[in-house]
Amino acid sequence: MKASNPLWQKQVFESAPEEFIREIETYETEIQLRKQGKMDEKVFAESRLRRGAYGQRYDNGQRWDGTETQTLPFPSSSTELTKGMNTVWDAPGMQRIKVPYGGMNPKQLEVMADLAEEYSDNIAHVTTRQDFQLHFIHIDDTPALLRRLASVGMTTREACGNSVRNITGCPFSGVCSTESFDVTPYADALTFFLLGHPDIQDFGRKFKIAFSGCRDEACGLVNMHDMGAIGVKRIIDGVEKRGFELYVGGGLGTVPHQAKLFADFVSEEELLPTTQAISRVFARLGEKKNRNRARVKFLVAQLGIEEFKRLVTEERAILTEDPRWTAYLSNLNKLDETPLRPAGKLAEDTPRPEGFDNWYKTNIWNQKQENYSTVTIALPLGDITPNQLRALADIARTYTNGTIRTTVDQNIVLRWISNADLIEVYSALKAVGLGNAGAGTIVDITSCPGTDTCKLGISASRGLAGELKKRLAEKSHTLDEAVQDLHIKVSGCFNSCGQHHISDLGFFGVSRRSGNYTVPHFQVVLGGEWTHNGGSYGLAVGAVPAKRIPEVVERLTGRYVAERQKGEHFKEFIQRVGKVEIKKLIDDLTKLPTHDEDPSLFTDWGDSREYTIGDIGVGECAGEVVSHAEFGLLAAERQAFEAQIALDEKQYQRAGELAYLSMKQAVKTLVQEQFYDVPDDNDRVAEEFRTRFYDTKIFWDEYAGGKFGHYYLRAHEKSNESYSPDEAHRRVEEALLVIEAAHTCYGKLLATKNTVKPFGI
Amino acid sequence: MNIQHINVKFYIQNPESVSLESYNKIFNTWIQTHRTEEMLVDVADYLHVHHGPGIMLIGHEANYSLDNTEGRLGLLYNRKLQENGSNEEKLAQAFRAVLTAAQILEKENDLQINTKEVQVILNDRFLFPNTEETFKTLKPDFKNFFDKLYNGDAYTFERNTESRQRFILDVKADSAPSTESLLEHLPAIAESVHA
Ligand code: SF4
């Protein structure tokens, strides 16, 4: 833990958005509350997840060392302090950082570099959702880390947990010749509209949104999202209008679903309110108890798309008008990019550095703006070092106006590179090890963290991806052209974070028993489609021991090259040859020898320990399902805690005000159980509470009667008065009692199941 | 200035003959056999990254790694937890840890440490900004420490002046004492150094 952590709190970041800082302060208070035992571990877990602070493998304090499972004696184990169910406080965790639509600037790259060095393991990692992740982070370091991110406009809010995750978008938006229009400002507006929005706080699981500028390319992968928006134009009353073809209910995971068309044209004015209505329907009707069926894809499947649409339309009709729905449209150009350097042609007569031609062939994309290109930096397994991040920041500043995007295939794209600068840019990238060719080809393998750091990992996806990359890169120049264009994606388990369903050759981790041993395997998934926004999903053909997967790739690609018909894509080839035949091709590889015959098969790629599945923990991907009310009551407790601190600091007025607000928050939470959209107006909350809970005696205590409700109502009457030290003390005491009573009342509501939640009232 | 989060990197004399892949197993064995004072957690393999952190042994109080930053392979000790004690004691603790690990690796494996050169990094930009002022403030402490470590042999040190880097000191000695001899000359550490 950093000695400077408390000092970052005092550092004034003028550049940090105020709401980001407020949010970090709230989180910091929650850390204190949890450490003092004043916050339930389940609620704290979901709360930290919503700040992107994720668990990591072995954080239950147990690790298989190759012969036995060792208990890791973290200091906090002795105090039994946890940061979630079975999650030791001191155990390192992962911090996810949201990068909306992948857009970054050089300053942000530099801060990422500093954080990777100072808090993590000297690596920053780009994910398949265009996020960044840092691993091996101590939870106590997270507030300081979050503040430093906020200073460059970055947030981790709702990066994990049951919320709207990072909204992804084509990394080529705005410069792509096949797009209808630049979807960037829409992805940006939706990101900040939904961030912390009350209507997304009560999901049973995560909700993923993607934007794409066109139907045919792969960049947005709209089909595999809970909600996907493809930019389209339409002539309405003789005027060209922008809008979106909107899809819902897609998703990978254990049971992949192709998204269903929700509407073929949602106008730009309707994009935000429609999404809000979808969110409300999902929050209201989505599964909450069984997390395996809690994604929106199950709700859409259960209701049918027509009924889902009807409910959303109904919900949309009763939404209270929000000026933010359309305010951004008057400033759509705010994110427009411009070039730094004049357009130019690639010099024909300048000598090309070694490797340039191959790199040019695979990593360069012509922009629609003539003589400008995007440059893709192919990161090995999405990893980049602090010094590389700084070098990249320098290159972006020298050749562009700082226009950088991360991609869902774990790469980074520099935009607006003048073609005249391509040779210089290549040399600069190559000098720091970022000039690898092969972006978007078979060597550019995507992988989730797998058993390296993920609690749910079954097999070493990164280990396999690294091995395949090494082998394929060695012979990349001799690979048949048809093979070069194939995509390989690897997930460490069936949860599909590596997006294996939408690749030509996909693999996901499974295990098989052999005698007394367990053997790491990968299920082979063939014929998925990456283009057409992840147009179709591949099919599993059988599980093969992890160490034999390179042989699987060798055989399948060999057969494809030998037998493909003219112009036949891999997906079509697999369909034509048929699953039975393909299965035969790899059948012998599925047979297991005994441990004595070949012990190498009993270890996984990149891990020297004998394999076990004993390290698999309980996942946090879905977070804990914590109800909206539990969060509301937690917020009340936090305010009461802050009131106590104000009291200690002799700030009596502030203490009294906070105490009143904490009571209001507590009773408002109860009111929301009956009237979700109750306005956040003090008088209105008091009035609703009085009629719904006080007069009806629902809030009455068995012994104290209406006393606690009366405390709140009296505090409300006096809320405009000033507080003497005595009154402030009293108000704080009363607030604690009101919050307790609210907890009890909520428990009663749950027990009698008399909560009605008509969202639209 | 109260030094914290000290990193020490001794370069490897024979990088070309070190089989880095084998250190995955070696470091896993270290976890199995509790080979260091620190509590060890995991092994992280970044050998695929150009000039990256190499192969890491992640601990609770500190990490050890065969680090390849700037293309120079070295054994790096990264102290994460805070410590009590004087600056000299804290430097001595970090050097003792890295030199002890170096000694084991030299004896049992294929690497040799180049003791003529060492890099010290203060891994906290807030507390130790990479400025001339920090350097001036800490210079006497460093001088004192290296005088003892190199036992009177000549050495020089220089600050890395790239403003975005952390406070980094590159130390070069004329002689190349053995790891044993460096360990012998380390100043004593009081029991209370660990926080
Ligand atoms: S696919 Fe499985 S192993 Fe990979 S990150 Fe997701 S949950 Fe973890």
PDB file of C-alpha atoms in Angstrom, chain A residues 1-5 7-8 11 56 58 63 65-68 70 72-75 90 92 110 113-115 117-123 135-136 138 148 380-381 383-385 387-388 390-391 393-394 397 430-434 452-453 462 470 606-609, chain B residues 2 4-5 7 21-34 39-46 48-56 58-61 63 65 67 69-70 76 78-82 122-128 162 164-166 168:
ATOM      1  CA  MET A   1       0.000   0.000   0.000  1.00  0.00           C
ATOM      2  CA  LYS A   2       1.333   3.381  -0.944  1.00  0.00           C
ATOM      3  CA  ALA A   3       2.591   5.752   1.720  1.00  0.00           C
ATOM      4  CA  SER A   4       1.252   8.637  -0.353  1.00  0.00           C
ATOM      5  CA  ASN A   5      -2.366   7.417  -0.526  1.00  0.00           C
ATOM      6  CA  LEU A   7      -1.864  12.733   0.300  1.00  0.00           C
ATOM      7  CA  TRP A   8      -3.561  12.242  -3.043  1.00  0.00           C
ATOM      8  CA  GLN A  11      -4.154  17.076  -3.927  1.00  0.00           C
ATOM      9  CA  GLN A  56      -8.552 -11.790  -8.626  1.00  0.00           C
ATOM     10  CA  TYR A  58      -6.396 -16.665  -5.089  1.00  0.00           C
ATOM     11  CA  ARG A  63      -3.468 -21.367  -3.830  1.00  0.00           C
ATOM     12  CA  ASP A  65       1.253 -24.861  -5.372  1.00  0.00           C
ATOM     13  CA  GLY A  66       1.572 -27.911  -7.605  1.00  0.00           C
ATOM     14  CA  THR A  67       1.430 -30.479  -4.843  1.00  0.00           C
ATOM     15  CA  GLU A  68      -0.966 -29.094  -2.267  1.00  0.00           C
ATOM     16  CA  GLN A  70      -1.486 -23.581   0.511  1.00  0.00           C
ATOM     17  CA  LEU A  72      -1.728 -17.623   1.917  1.00  0.00           C
ATOM     18  CA  PRO A  73      -1.229 -15.910   5.269  1.00  0.00           C
ATOM     19  CA  PHE A  74      -2.260 -12.370   4.367  1.00  0.00           C
ATOM     20  CA  PRO A  75      -2.084 -10.077   7.419  1.00  0.00           C
ATOM     21  CA  ASP A  90      -5.183  -7.830   1.613  1.00  0.00           C
ATOM     22  CA  PRO A  92      -4.415  -8.396  -4.633  1.00  0.00           C
ATOM     23  CA  GLU A 110       0.867   8.616 -19.416  1.00  0.00           C
ATOM     24  CA  ALA A 113       1.818   4.203 -17.326  1.00  0.00           C
ATOM     25  CA  ASP A 114       2.404   5.808 -13.926  1.00  0.00           C
ATOM     26  CA  LEU A 115      -0.340   3.745 -12.301  1.00  0.00           C
ATOM     27  CA  GLU A 117       4.363   1.235 -12.337  1.00  0.00           C
ATOM     28  CA  GLU A 118       3.336   2.471  -8.940  1.00  0.00           C
ATOM     29  CA  TYR A 119       0.402   0.242  -8.037  1.00  0.00           C
ATOM     30  CA  SER A 120       0.383  -2.727 -10.377  1.00  0.00           C
ATOM     31  CA  ASP A 121       2.841  -5.149 -11.940  1.00  0.00           C
ATOM     32  CA  ASN A 122       4.328  -2.880 -14.596  1.00  0.00           C
ATOM     33  CA  ILE A 123       1.797  -3.918 -17.212  1.00  0.00           C
ATOM     34  CA  HIS A 135      -3.700  -6.379 -11.885  1.00  0.00           C
ATOM     35  CA  PHE A 136      -2.308  -7.150  -8.440  1.00  0.00           C
ATOM     36  CA  HIS A 138      -4.294  -3.598  -3.172  1.00  0.00           C
ATOM     37  CA  ARG A 148      -5.258  10.109 -10.480  1.00  0.00           C
ATOM     38  CA  PRO A 380       0.697  -9.178 -27.530  1.00  0.00           C
ATOM     39  CA  LEU A 381      -2.247 -10.456 -25.460  1.00  0.00           C
ATOM     40  CA  ASP A 383      -0.289  -6.087 -22.785  1.00  0.00           C
ATOM     41  CA  ILE A 384       1.726  -2.886 -22.851  1.00  0.00           C
ATOM     42  CA  THR A 385       4.503  -1.579 -20.585  1.00  0.00           C
ATOM     43  CA  ASN A 387       7.600   2.916 -21.147  1.00  0.00           C
ATOM     44  CA  GLN A 388       5.724   1.813 -24.261  1.00  0.00           C
ATOM     45  CA  ARG A 390       4.844   6.913 -22.776  1.00  0.00           C
ATOM     46  CA  ALA A 391       6.484   6.356 -26.131  1.00  0.00           C
ATOM     47  CA  ALA A 393       1.911   9.171 -26.064  1.00  0.00           C
ATOM     48  CA  ASP A 394       4.921  10.913 -27.625  1.00  0.00           C
ATOM     49  CA  ARG A 397       1.571  13.985 -29.910  1.00  0.00           C
ATOM     50  CA  LYS A 430       9.433  -0.411 -33.889  1.00  0.00           C
ATOM     51  CA  ALA A 431      12.058   1.212 -31.671  1.00  0.00           C
ATOM     52  CA  VAL A 432       9.895   0.509 -28.641  1.00  0.00           C
ATOM     53  CA  GLY A 433       8.699  -2.921 -29.704  1.00  0.00           C
ATOM     54  CA  LEU A 434       5.302  -1.761 -30.942  1.00  0.00           C
ATOM     55  CA  ASP A 452      -3.547 -16.134 -14.967  1.00  0.00           C
ATOM     56  CA  THR A 453      -5.719 -13.862 -12.890  1.00  0.00           C
ATOM     57  CA  ARG A 462      -3.281 -16.471 -22.205  1.00  0.00           C
ATOM     58  CA  LYS A 470       4.675 -17.675 -31.105  1.00  0.00           C
ATOM     59  CA  GLY A 606       2.645 -21.047 -19.176  1.00  0.00           C
ATOM     60  CA  ASP A 607       2.179 -22.721 -15.811  1.00  0.00           C
ATOM     61  CA  SER A 608       4.695 -25.195 -14.509  1.00  0.00           C
ATOM     62  CA  ARG A 609       2.466 -26.514 -11.703  1.00  0.00           C
TER      63      ARG A 609
ATOM     64  CA  ASN B   2      11.330   9.344   4.538  1.00  0.00           C
ATOM     65  CA  GLN B   4       9.540   4.264   0.982  1.00  0.00           C
ATOM     66  CA  HIS B   5       8.745   1.809  -1.792  1.00  0.00           C
ATOM     67  CA  ASN B   7      13.087  -0.811  -5.847  1.00  0.00           C
ATOM     68  CA  GLU B  21      11.181 -19.795 -19.332  1.00  0.00           C
ATOM     69  CA  SER B  22      12.592 -22.010 -16.592  1.00  0.00           C
ATOM     70  CA  TYR B  23      12.012 -19.290 -13.988  1.00  0.00           C
ATOM     71  CA  ASN B  24       8.285 -19.925 -14.055  1.00  0.00           C
ATOM     72  CA  LYS B  25       9.011 -23.234 -12.375  1.00  0.00           C
ATOM     73  CA  ILE B  26      11.780 -21.855 -10.185  1.00  0.00           C
ATOM     74  CA  PHE B  27       9.598 -19.057  -8.814  1.00  0.00           C
ATOM     75  CA  ASN B  28       6.700 -21.471  -8.295  1.00  0.00           C
ATOM     76  CA  THR B  29       9.039 -23.621  -6.239  1.00  0.00           C
ATOM     77  CA  TRP B  30       9.948 -20.561  -4.213  1.00  0.00           C
ATOM     78  CA  ILE B  31       6.285 -20.126  -3.326  1.00  0.00           C
ATOM     79  CA  GLN B  32       6.021 -23.790  -2.466  1.00  0.00           C
ATOM     80  CA  THR B  33       9.055 -23.698  -0.184  1.00  0.00           C
ATOM     81  CA  HIS B  34       8.541 -20.203   1.266  1.00  0.00           C
ATOM     82  CA  MET B  39       4.714 -13.763   1.784  1.00  0.00           C
ATOM     83  CA  LEU B  40       4.604 -14.990  -1.820  1.00  0.00           C
ATOM     84  CA  VAL B  41       1.385 -15.104  -3.796  1.00  0.00           C
ATOM     85  CA  ASP B  42       1.791 -15.893  -7.485  1.00  0.00           C
ATOM     86  CA  VAL B  43       3.967 -15.988 -10.588  1.00  0.00           C
ATOM     87  CA  ALA B  44       3.189 -13.649 -13.498  1.00  0.00           C
ATOM     88  CA  ASP B  45       4.767 -14.318 -16.866  1.00  0.00           C
ATOM     89  CA  TYR B  46       5.280 -11.337 -19.189  1.00  0.00           C
ATOM     90  CA  HIS B  48       6.015 -12.027 -24.410  1.00  0.00           C
ATOM     91  CA  VAL B  49       6.264  -8.269 -23.841  1.00  0.00           C
ATOM     92  CA  HIS B  50       9.115  -6.305 -25.409  1.00  0.00           C
ATOM     93  CA  HIS B  51      11.425  -4.925 -22.712  1.00  0.00           C
ATOM     94  CA  GLY B  52       8.791  -5.754 -20.148  1.00  0.00           C
ATOM     95  CA  PRO B  53       8.680  -6.887 -16.543  1.00  0.00           C
ATOM     96  CA  GLY B  54       9.780 -10.386 -17.586  1.00  0.00           C
ATOM     97  CA  ILE B  55       8.848 -13.048 -15.121  1.00  0.00           C
ATOM     98  CA  MET B  56       7.551 -11.946 -11.770  1.00  0.00           C
ATOM     99  CA  ILE B  58       4.384 -11.526  -6.790  1.00  0.00           C
ATOM    100  CA  GLY B  59       4.452 -11.153  -3.035  1.00  0.00           C
ATOM    101  CA  HIS B  60       2.402  -9.306  -0.471  1.00  0.00           C
ATOM    102  CA  GLU B  61       5.132  -7.053   0.894  1.00  0.00           C
ATOM    103  CA  ASN B  63       7.690  -8.460  -5.723  1.00  0.00           C
ATOM    104  CA  SER B  65      11.264 -10.299 -10.920  1.00  0.00           C
ATOM    105  CA  ASP B  67      12.941  -7.672 -15.262  1.00  0.00           C
ATOM    106  CA  THR B  69      12.934  -2.965 -18.734  1.00  0.00           C
ATOM    107  CA  GLU B  70      14.966  -1.027 -21.327  1.00  0.00           C
ATOM    108  CA  LEU B  76      14.457  -6.491  -9.448  1.00  0.00           C
ATOM    109  CA  ASN B  78      10.055  -3.965  -5.561  1.00  0.00           C
ATOM    110  CA  ARG B  79       9.100  -3.136  -2.001  1.00  0.00           C
ATOM    111  CA  LYS B  80       5.393  -2.383  -1.889  1.00  0.00           C
ATOM    112  CA  LEU B  81       4.596  -2.129   1.796  1.00  0.00           C
ATOM    113  CA  GLN B  82       5.739   0.768   3.923  1.00  0.00           C
ATOM    114  CA  LEU B 122      11.768   5.225  -5.439  1.00  0.00           C
ATOM    115  CA  ASN B 123       8.409   3.986  -6.638  1.00  0.00           C
ATOM    116  CA  ASP B 124       6.152   6.863  -5.654  1.00  0.00           C
ATOM    117  CA  ARG B 125       5.980  10.000  -7.743  1.00  0.00           C
ATOM    118  CA  PHE B 126       4.081  11.951  -5.109  1.00  0.00           C
ATOM    119  CA  LEU B 127       6.558  11.452  -2.300  1.00  0.00           C
ATOM    120  CA  PHE B 128       9.690  11.376  -4.404  1.00  0.00           C
ATOM    121  CA  GLU B 162      13.693  12.134 -17.812  1.00  0.00           C
ATOM    122  CA  ARG B 164       8.204  11.402 -16.576  1.00  0.00           C
ATOM    123  CA  GLN B 165      10.253   8.666 -14.986  1.00  0.00           C
ATOM    124  CA  ARG B 166      10.192   7.898 -11.305  1.00  0.00           C
ATOM    125  CA  ILE B 168      15.824   6.573 -10.511  1.00  0.00           C
TER     126      ILE B 168
END
